[in-house]
Amino acid sequence: MRAQPKASHYIGGRYVESPEGHPFPSIYPATGEAIASLYGADEKTVEAAVSAAVEGQKIWAATAPAERGRVLRRAAGLIRERNRDLSILETLDTGKPLQETLIADAASGADCLEYFGGLAATLAGEHIDLGGSFAYTKREPLGICVGIGAWNYPIQIACWKAAPALVCGNAMIFKPSEVTPLTALKLAEILTEAGLPDGVFNVVQGYGDVGAQLVSHPAVAKVSLTGSVPTGAKVAALAGEHLKKTTLELGGKSPLIVFDDADIDNAVSAAINANFYSSGQICSNGTRVFVHSAIRDRFLSRLAERTANAVLGDPLDEATSIGPLVSKPQLDKVLGYMMIGQEEGARLVCGGKRADIPAFSDGLFVEPTVFADVTDGMRIAREEIFGPVMCVLDFSDEADVIARANDTEFGLAAGVFTRDIQRAHRVIDALQAGTCWINTYNLTPVEMPFGGYKKSGMGRENGHAAIEHHSQIKSVYVEMGGVEAAF
Ligand code: NAD
């Protein structure tokens, strides 16, 4: 199986190669096969991307917002027409089952381009009456935005970063994760086909050093990273040194709280989605599932029963619901935490080891795993695992569970299951998390701002909030009378 792109980078509206850059493969995690070989950007390539972005941005900023919106909406249409091909490519690059990529990856990217395309013509400033004289504000682009992606939702992350940046008249240089380099290139092709001027959306490949070069480049105005907390700290420090505007979408260890009046089957569905979708490789996952002790046993037995129905196997078979993890380091990390959980004394309800899939003996599959009797101090309850490992913790008191849910350095997401409407809102109000759900989990429509409290990030993606993070306001005072001076 090969998925070789025409070249590694997409700069100024065309594919560009950098044979002197650092070579790296894209691996299909189900088989371990290299499906493409690419080169990281060398310094010349980074400079070429910046020059293309500078030129492209001038043209794009002068384009009427309504026309920018039309381009983004055309791109959304093209993505939808090609959803199956893009989804297969995403499955090959990430290992995520086609059952998921068909609905959650390119498709959600299309929703994002359509949403911001729709907002384009509404971008406006305000008129401020000063009594005779007046002021007005204009919303202006920032300039060149750098997007740096993680490997779990490659094309979705590229679209979530590109759409709000582009609609505001910025250019973007996007660096995908070195683990999943392929679909961002397809997005670049599609944007060109939709009418985006050359240089407005560029893709450069590489490891973190290429990301850092982009962050510190003097021509770059803004950086938006999706990645881990340690990378976020490095990017924020470097961006801070150069006083670049920064959006960070980082990791989490989010709580999902299930009260004793909850609909148990819905709560189990949510816990499954919050831990096993994309093999648990989702930043907002509700990996600390606090279950009221009155329903704990029923919850666990229903959860074990339903988890046994997961179909692990060929990611390209639409019946498969759990694919492999993305990479060998990720596999080792997740297996390590499965051991740690057992050593720490958590009770293994199901899973706990590498999954044996005969037709995919080199595949990076692990069993969906549930630990019960987890206590707050255990490492499996405190550290982001980023794999299909659910921790179930007991509680019986509302105030106590809120305090325990908040006792973490992260604050990306949180969920609550209860039929008591006042309790639902009271608990959500008290939770320190940027993205919350009541009686569901992990739904992230583009209309809803997404982002984290505490170490889980800064700034917001999606919704109107993203416009604030990708534009700047110019205030203009207009004097309608004379000008007085002291002398
Ligand atoms: P990572 O932090 O290892 O890498 C993220 C990106 O940063 C990659 O493109 C990498 O090349 C780049 N990078 C690494 N070092 C850099 C540096 N010094 N300067 C600039 N760029 C650098 O993360 P990952 O392993 O790709 O993704 C998993 C992590 O991402 C998890 O922690 C997960 O929670 C988080 N994540 C967050 C969100 C969100 O929206 N909050 C979404 C998906 C993933």
XYZ file of C-alpha atoms and ligand atoms in Angstrom:
531
model
C 0.000 0.000 0.000
C 1.556 3.320 -1.005
C 0.240 6.797 -0.397
C 3.233 8.724 -1.633
C 2.486 12.449 -2.088
C 3.878 14.287 -5.131
C 6.399 15.960 -2.825
C 6.815 16.671 0.881
C 5.777 20.322 1.051
C 3.149 22.544 -0.545
C 4.359 26.113 -0.946
C 3.041 28.957 -3.094
C 0.319 26.796 -4.649
C 2.546 23.873 -5.687
C 4.369 20.820 -4.419
C 7.983 21.388 -3.408
C 10.660 18.862 -2.425
C 13.632 19.368 -0.088
C 15.950 16.394 -0.689
C 18.478 17.878 1.706
C 16.002 17.815 4.597
C 15.681 15.131 7.254
C 14.006 12.034 5.687
C 11.119 10.365 7.521
C 8.425 7.829 6.642
C 4.688 7.705 7.150
C 3.848 4.331 8.678
C 0.502 2.513 8.455
C 0.088 1.525 12.127
C -2.015 -1.558 11.329
C 0.839 -3.275 9.468
C 4.000 -1.295 10.213
C 4.404 -0.730 6.461
C 5.949 2.561 5.253
C 3.294 4.059 2.975
C 5.221 7.227 2.079
C 8.673 8.777 2.433
C 9.069 12.479 3.018
C 11.701 15.052 3.868
C 11.559 17.583 6.648
C 11.961 21.192 5.585
C 15.482 22.587 5.490
C 16.110 26.258 6.179
C 15.695 27.191 2.513
C 12.275 25.538 2.429
C 11.111 27.338 5.562
C 12.232 30.635 4.016
C 10.424 29.792 0.757
C 7.217 29.109 2.702
C 7.511 32.403 4.578
C 8.152 34.383 1.347
C 5.188 32.701 -0.353
C 2.998 33.472 2.650
C 4.073 37.134 2.691
C 3.124 37.548 -0.985
C -0.078 35.495 -0.709
C -1.262 37.340 2.362
C -1.083 40.746 0.626
C -3.480 39.546 -2.075
C -5.736 37.691 0.335
C -6.031 40.564 2.828
C -7.165 42.796 -0.040
C -9.840 40.284 -1.085
C -13.358 41.110 0.113
C -14.304 38.938 3.097
C -17.398 37.655 1.269
C -15.159 36.335 -1.513
C -12.833 34.745 1.052
C -15.901 33.036 2.437
C -16.866 31.702 -1.009
C -13.415 30.130 -1.399
C -13.645 28.416 1.992
C -17.146 27.127 1.248
C -16.030 25.774 -2.145
C -13.200 23.960 -0.372
C -15.731 22.506 2.093
C -17.745 21.199 -0.873
C -14.680 19.617 -2.482
C -13.747 17.918 0.791
C -17.242 16.457 1.069
C -17.109 15.179 -2.552
C -13.776 13.487 -1.798
C -14.565 12.428 1.742
C -14.068 8.707 1.123
C -10.622 9.094 -0.478
C -9.518 11.551 2.198
C -10.830 9.250 4.914
C -8.935 6.255 3.518
C -5.757 8.330 3.431
C -6.372 9.480 7.012
C -6.934 5.877 8.076
C -3.649 4.820 6.467
C -1.760 7.685 8.089
C -3.257 7.328 11.591
C -4.603 3.757 11.783
C -7.986 5.076 12.940
C -10.845 2.918 11.646
C -12.572 4.034 8.476
C -15.845 3.792 10.404
C -14.603 6.890 12.268
C -12.611 8.772 9.662
C -15.595 8.754 7.276
C -17.586 10.866 9.717
C -15.204 12.595 12.100
C -12.112 13.788 10.267
C -12.286 15.382 6.808
C -16.039 15.800 7.304
C -15.546 17.902 10.440
C -12.865 19.873 8.592
C -15.441 20.635 5.903
C -17.918 21.785 8.568
C -15.278 24.161 9.895
C -14.438 25.661 6.487
C -18.158 26.065 5.797
C -18.827 27.684 9.181
C -16.054 30.267 8.918
C -16.835 30.734 5.219
C -20.366 31.614 6.325
C -19.124 34.095 8.920
C -16.874 35.858 6.401
C -19.346 38.482 5.230
C -20.353 39.308 8.803
C -16.866 40.376 9.906
C -17.249 44.020 10.816
C -16.121 46.718 13.182
C -18.251 49.163 15.130
C -19.146 52.824 15.079
C -18.698 54.635 18.403
C -20.524 57.926 18.872
C -18.368 60.417 20.815
C -20.845 63.313 20.496
C -19.919 65.097 17.283
C -16.666 63.308 16.745
C -16.715 59.548 16.504
C -14.531 56.506 16.427
C -14.763 53.339 14.439
C -13.059 49.985 14.682
C -11.810 47.741 11.909
C -11.035 44.055 12.229
C -7.688 43.470 10.537
C -5.682 40.307 9.908
C -2.611 39.510 12.001
C -0.445 38.553 9.017
C 1.206 35.149 8.821
C -0.100 32.494 11.195
C 1.770 29.281 11.877
C -0.276 26.172 12.636
C 1.410 23.160 14.245
C -0.592 19.951 14.393
C -0.783 16.796 16.522
C -1.199 13.351 14.954
C -4.593 12.310 16.260
C -6.884 14.393 13.989
C -4.532 15.564 11.226
C -6.871 17.042 8.602
C -9.368 18.219 11.193
C -6.645 20.102 13.077
C -5.364 21.603 9.801
C -8.886 22.853 8.982
C -9.599 24.068 12.527
C -6.455 26.181 12.343
C -6.694 27.268 8.709
C -10.374 28.264 8.481
C -10.491 31.024 11.136
C -7.022 32.265 10.154
C -7.892 32.461 6.471
C -11.315 33.997 6.863
C -9.724 36.901 8.747
C -7.335 37.559 5.839
C -4.225 35.888 7.228
C -1.924 33.468 5.433
C -1.000 30.184 7.106
C 2.029 27.951 7.184
C 0.930 24.621 8.592
C 3.322 22.014 9.938
C 1.603 18.656 10.413
C 2.867 16.193 12.980
C 5.795 14.220 11.579
C 3.762 11.104 12.449
C 0.863 11.996 10.119
C 2.096 14.225 7.287
C -0.248 13.298 4.430
C -3.748 14.771 4.560
C -2.716 18.401 5.149
C -1.144 18.278 1.669
C -4.513 17.227 0.240
C -6.166 20.128 2.037
C -3.645 22.483 0.440
C -4.444 21.084 -3.033
C -8.168 21.468 -2.402
C -7.827 25.068 -1.212
C -5.900 25.931 -4.370
C -8.586 24.266 -6.490
C -11.254 26.229 -4.597
C -9.584 29.485 -5.659
C -7.298 30.356 -2.746
C -4.446 32.551 -4.026
C -1.024 30.885 -4.068
C 0.916 31.219 -0.838
C -2.092 31.732 1.434
C -2.023 28.158 2.769
C 1.314 26.364 2.795
C 2.355 23.043 4.274
C 5.884 22.352 5.480
C 6.892 19.053 6.993
C 9.279 18.232 9.766
C 9.910 17.491 13.403
C 9.743 19.916 16.296
C 12.865 21.794 15.159
C 11.010 22.909 12.021
C 8.092 23.966 14.216
C 10.457 25.986 16.395
C 12.036 27.674 13.342
C 8.584 28.749 12.217
C 7.590 29.990 15.682
C 10.667 32.193 15.996
C 10.622 33.518 12.415
C 10.383 37.332 12.512
C 7.769 37.431 9.725
C 5.352 35.237 11.679
C 2.673 37.025 13.733
C 0.863 34.168 15.425
C 1.309 30.556 16.428
C -1.402 28.003 17.024
C -0.272 24.653 18.400
C -2.158 21.466 19.092
C 0.019 19.130 21.105
C 1.139 18.017 24.528
C 1.619 20.234 27.577
C 5.462 19.996 27.502
C 5.508 21.053 23.826
C 3.009 23.802 24.638
C 5.353 25.148 27.305
C 8.279 25.204 24.853
C 6.244 26.856 22.104
C 4.776 29.420 24.521
C 8.263 30.274 25.838
C 9.669 30.721 22.344
C 6.637 32.641 21.140
C 6.822 34.785 24.281
C 10.458 35.594 23.625
C 9.394 36.968 20.231
C 6.055 38.306 21.561
C 3.978 36.301 19.103
C 0.273 35.831 19.664
C -0.346 32.266 20.750
C -3.170 29.740 20.828
C -2.451 26.437 22.571
C -4.661 23.350 22.465
C -2.991 20.893 24.808
C -3.584 17.749 26.797
C -6.040 16.740 29.468
C -7.157 14.260 32.109
C -10.783 15.206 32.080
C -13.482 14.101 34.521
C -16.780 12.514 33.543
C -19.089 12.455 36.567
C -21.998 10.010 36.626
C -24.581 10.611 39.372
C -26.872 7.888 40.702
C -29.948 9.260 38.866
C -28.252 9.110 35.445
C -29.509 7.019 32.549
C -26.923 4.266 32.904
C -26.867 3.129 29.293
C -26.358 6.681 28.046
C -23.626 7.213 30.621
C -21.908 3.992 29.549
C -22.148 5.094 25.879
C -20.559 8.400 26.820
C -17.788 6.693 28.805
C -17.090 4.432 25.812
C -16.946 7.399 23.437
C -14.875 9.333 25.958
C -12.212 6.618 26.227
C -12.195 4.249 23.284
C -13.020 6.375 20.219
C -9.850 6.807 18.131
C -8.309 4.190 20.451
C -8.467 6.756 23.220
C -6.169 9.180 21.410
C -8.330 12.268 21.977
C -7.251 15.253 24.042
C -10.672 15.962 25.553
C -11.295 12.364 26.640
C -13.088 11.838 29.934
C -10.494 9.449 31.286
C -11.407 9.871 34.951
C -14.910 8.443 35.149
C -16.335 9.202 38.604
C -19.314 6.904 39.201
C -21.657 7.272 42.174
C -21.165 4.244 44.430
C -24.906 3.447 44.386
C -24.738 2.561 40.682
C -21.067 1.607 40.402
C -21.578 -2.173 40.050
C -24.369 -1.860 37.472
C -22.323 0.689 35.534
C -19.236 -1.528 35.490
C -21.026 -4.692 34.456
C -22.845 -2.903 31.603
C -19.560 -1.280 30.567
C -17.687 -4.614 30.510
C -20.523 -6.256 28.560
C -20.526 -3.533 25.928
C -16.759 -3.227 25.702
C -16.652 -6.929 24.809
C -18.550 -5.978 21.627
C -15.736 -3.739 20.335
C -14.437 -4.947 16.973
C -10.653 -4.690 16.738
C -9.038 -5.347 13.393
C -8.627 -4.118 9.837
C -9.042 -0.326 9.993
C -10.196 -0.262 6.356
C -13.094 -2.604 7.144
C -16.041 -0.409 8.080
C -17.178 -2.961 10.669
C -14.022 -2.320 12.719
C -14.579 -0.016 15.684
C -11.080 0.039 17.223
C -7.880 0.404 15.238
C -4.240 0.357 16.314
C -2.441 3.098 18.196
C -0.640 5.580 15.999
C 3.012 4.665 16.614
C 5.390 2.335 18.441
C 6.321 4.969 21.082
C 2.616 5.513 21.744
C 2.082 1.724 22.031
C 4.944 1.411 24.522
C 3.616 4.325 26.554
C 0.077 2.929 26.739
C 1.228 -0.627 27.579
C 3.428 0.917 30.262
C 0.416 2.599 31.897
C -1.572 -0.658 31.707
C 1.193 -2.241 33.812
C 1.449 0.750 36.140
C -2.304 0.591 36.830
C -2.046 -3.047 37.888
C 1.047 -2.395 39.992
C -0.705 0.531 41.686
C -3.500 -1.809 42.773
C -6.312 -0.711 40.452
C -8.717 -3.537 39.570
C -8.576 -4.598 35.942
C -12.155 -5.004 34.705
C -11.225 -5.782 31.103
C -8.332 -5.467 28.660
C -4.911 -4.614 30.014
C -2.616 -5.863 27.280
C -1.597 -5.826 23.637
C -4.350 -7.203 21.390
C -3.523 -10.140 19.201
C -5.015 -9.656 15.728
C -3.793 -12.618 13.632
C -4.093 -10.884 10.251
C -2.201 -7.854 11.613
C 0.551 -9.404 13.695
C 2.729 -6.269 13.414
C -0.187 -3.938 14.150
C -0.035 -1.641 17.170
C -3.318 -2.820 18.697
C -4.138 -2.783 22.411
C -7.257 -4.009 24.190
C -9.776 -1.428 25.373
C -9.043 -1.356 29.081
C -11.100 -0.465 32.144
C -9.622 -0.066 35.603
C -11.986 0.135 38.602
C -11.243 1.043 42.248
C -8.916 3.741 40.964
C -7.907 6.303 43.561
C -7.017 9.946 42.978
C -3.294 9.623 43.697
C -2.595 6.831 41.218
C -0.494 7.783 38.206
C -3.129 6.312 35.873
C -5.577 8.831 37.364
C -3.230 11.813 37.155
C -1.239 11.502 33.929
C -2.479 11.747 30.352
C -2.199 8.256 28.825
C -3.654 8.998 25.365
C -4.786 5.435 24.765
C -7.875 3.295 25.438
C -7.476 3.176 29.218
C -10.480 4.171 31.324
C -10.152 4.838 35.043
C -13.350 4.402 37.081
C -13.343 6.125 40.479
C -16.057 5.949 43.149
C -17.767 8.894 44.801
C -20.824 9.545 46.920
C -20.840 13.286 47.626
C -21.315 16.128 45.143
C -18.968 18.670 46.746
C -16.300 16.007 47.200
C -16.438 14.836 43.582
C -16.209 18.409 42.303
C -13.085 19.032 44.398
C -11.522 15.774 43.188
C -12.448 16.456 39.558
C -10.746 19.850 39.770
C -7.647 18.512 41.518
C -5.524 18.364 38.358
C -3.176 20.642 36.464
C -5.313 20.125 33.352
C -8.647 21.749 32.498
C -9.568 20.844 28.948
C -12.975 19.227 29.302
C -15.535 17.791 31.720
C -18.883 16.042 31.646
C -21.747 15.337 34.005
C -24.554 12.794 33.792
C -27.655 13.435 35.903
C -31.376 13.882 35.375
C -31.423 16.693 37.961
C -31.248 19.869 35.871
C -30.165 22.113 38.752
C -27.432 19.766 39.835
C -26.200 19.474 36.239
C -25.697 23.229 35.936
C -24.402 23.634 39.483
C -21.722 21.005 38.926
C -20.737 22.307 35.484
C -20.427 25.837 36.928
C -17.980 24.526 39.531
C -15.803 22.496 37.165
C -12.573 24.100 35.966
C -12.693 23.099 32.313
C -13.038 24.946 29.017
C -15.330 22.528 27.199
C -18.139 20.803 29.084
C -21.018 18.459 28.363
C -24.233 17.650 30.180
C -25.612 14.150 29.516
C -23.265 13.492 26.599
C -19.518 13.612 25.954
C -16.974 14.624 23.314
C -19.284 16.286 20.826
C -17.404 19.255 19.385
C -19.529 21.021 16.775
C -17.631 23.872 15.127
C -20.210 26.370 16.383
C -19.003 25.752 19.960
C -15.698 27.309 21.110
C -13.161 24.641 22.082
C -10.178 24.996 24.386
C -8.727 24.525 27.813
C -8.401 26.051 31.269
C -5.211 25.789 33.322
C -2.373 23.854 31.624
C -4.683 22.530 28.899
C -4.215 25.620 26.816
C -4.890 29.224 25.990
C -7.155 30.819 23.443
C -10.061 29.074 21.736
C -10.643 27.350 18.447
C -14.010 27.257 16.681
C -17.066 29.444 17.208
C -17.011 33.241 17.078
C -14.277 33.138 19.731
C -11.750 31.967 17.127
C -12.215 35.204 15.181
C -10.911 37.140 18.197
C -7.777 35.012 18.210
C -7.028 35.464 14.501
C -7.631 39.171 13.981
C -6.787 42.456 15.622
C -8.869 45.545 16.151
C -7.777 48.889 14.840
C -9.531 51.813 16.572
C -9.763 55.061 14.622
C -10.762 58.377 16.266
C -12.261 60.825 13.774
C -12.210 64.487 14.869
C -15.150 66.467 13.485
C -14.186 69.758 15.173
C -10.982 71.665 15.728
C -7.878 70.644 17.666
C -6.977 72.421 20.904
C -3.438 72.546 22.246
C -1.914 74.037 25.415
C 0.271 76.424 23.487
P 3.504 16.752 20.565
O 3.448 17.812 21.583
O 4.548 15.722 20.659
O 3.656 17.380 19.098
C 2.729 18.300 18.585
C 3.348 19.065 17.428
O 4.347 19.947 17.942
C 4.060 18.191 16.393
O 3.781 18.713 15.107
C 5.529 18.366 16.738
O 6.391 18.188 15.634
C 5.545 19.818 17.183
N 6.653 20.179 18.069
C 7.325 19.393 18.946
N 8.259 20.113 19.585
C 8.185 21.384 19.128
C 8.886 22.598 19.409
N 9.852 22.642 20.329
N 8.520 23.714 18.758
C 7.524 23.698 17.847
N 6.844 22.575 17.512
C 7.150 21.429 18.164
O 2.041 16.104 20.580
P 1.528 14.819 19.799
O 2.158 13.618 20.435
O 1.645 15.041 18.329
O -0.034 14.850 20.149
C -0.564 14.345 21.332
C -0.807 15.464 22.319
O -1.601 16.475 21.731
C -1.585 15.006 23.536
O -1.049 15.591 24.693
C -2.977 15.551 23.305
O -3.733 15.774 24.445
C -2.694 16.811 22.557
N -3.834 17.202 21.740
C -4.565 18.305 22.109
C -5.679 18.684 21.379
C -6.514 19.880 21.769
O -7.226 20.389 20.925
N -6.451 20.350 22.989
C -6.049 17.948 20.253
C -5.283 16.848 19.899
C -4.169 16.489 20.652
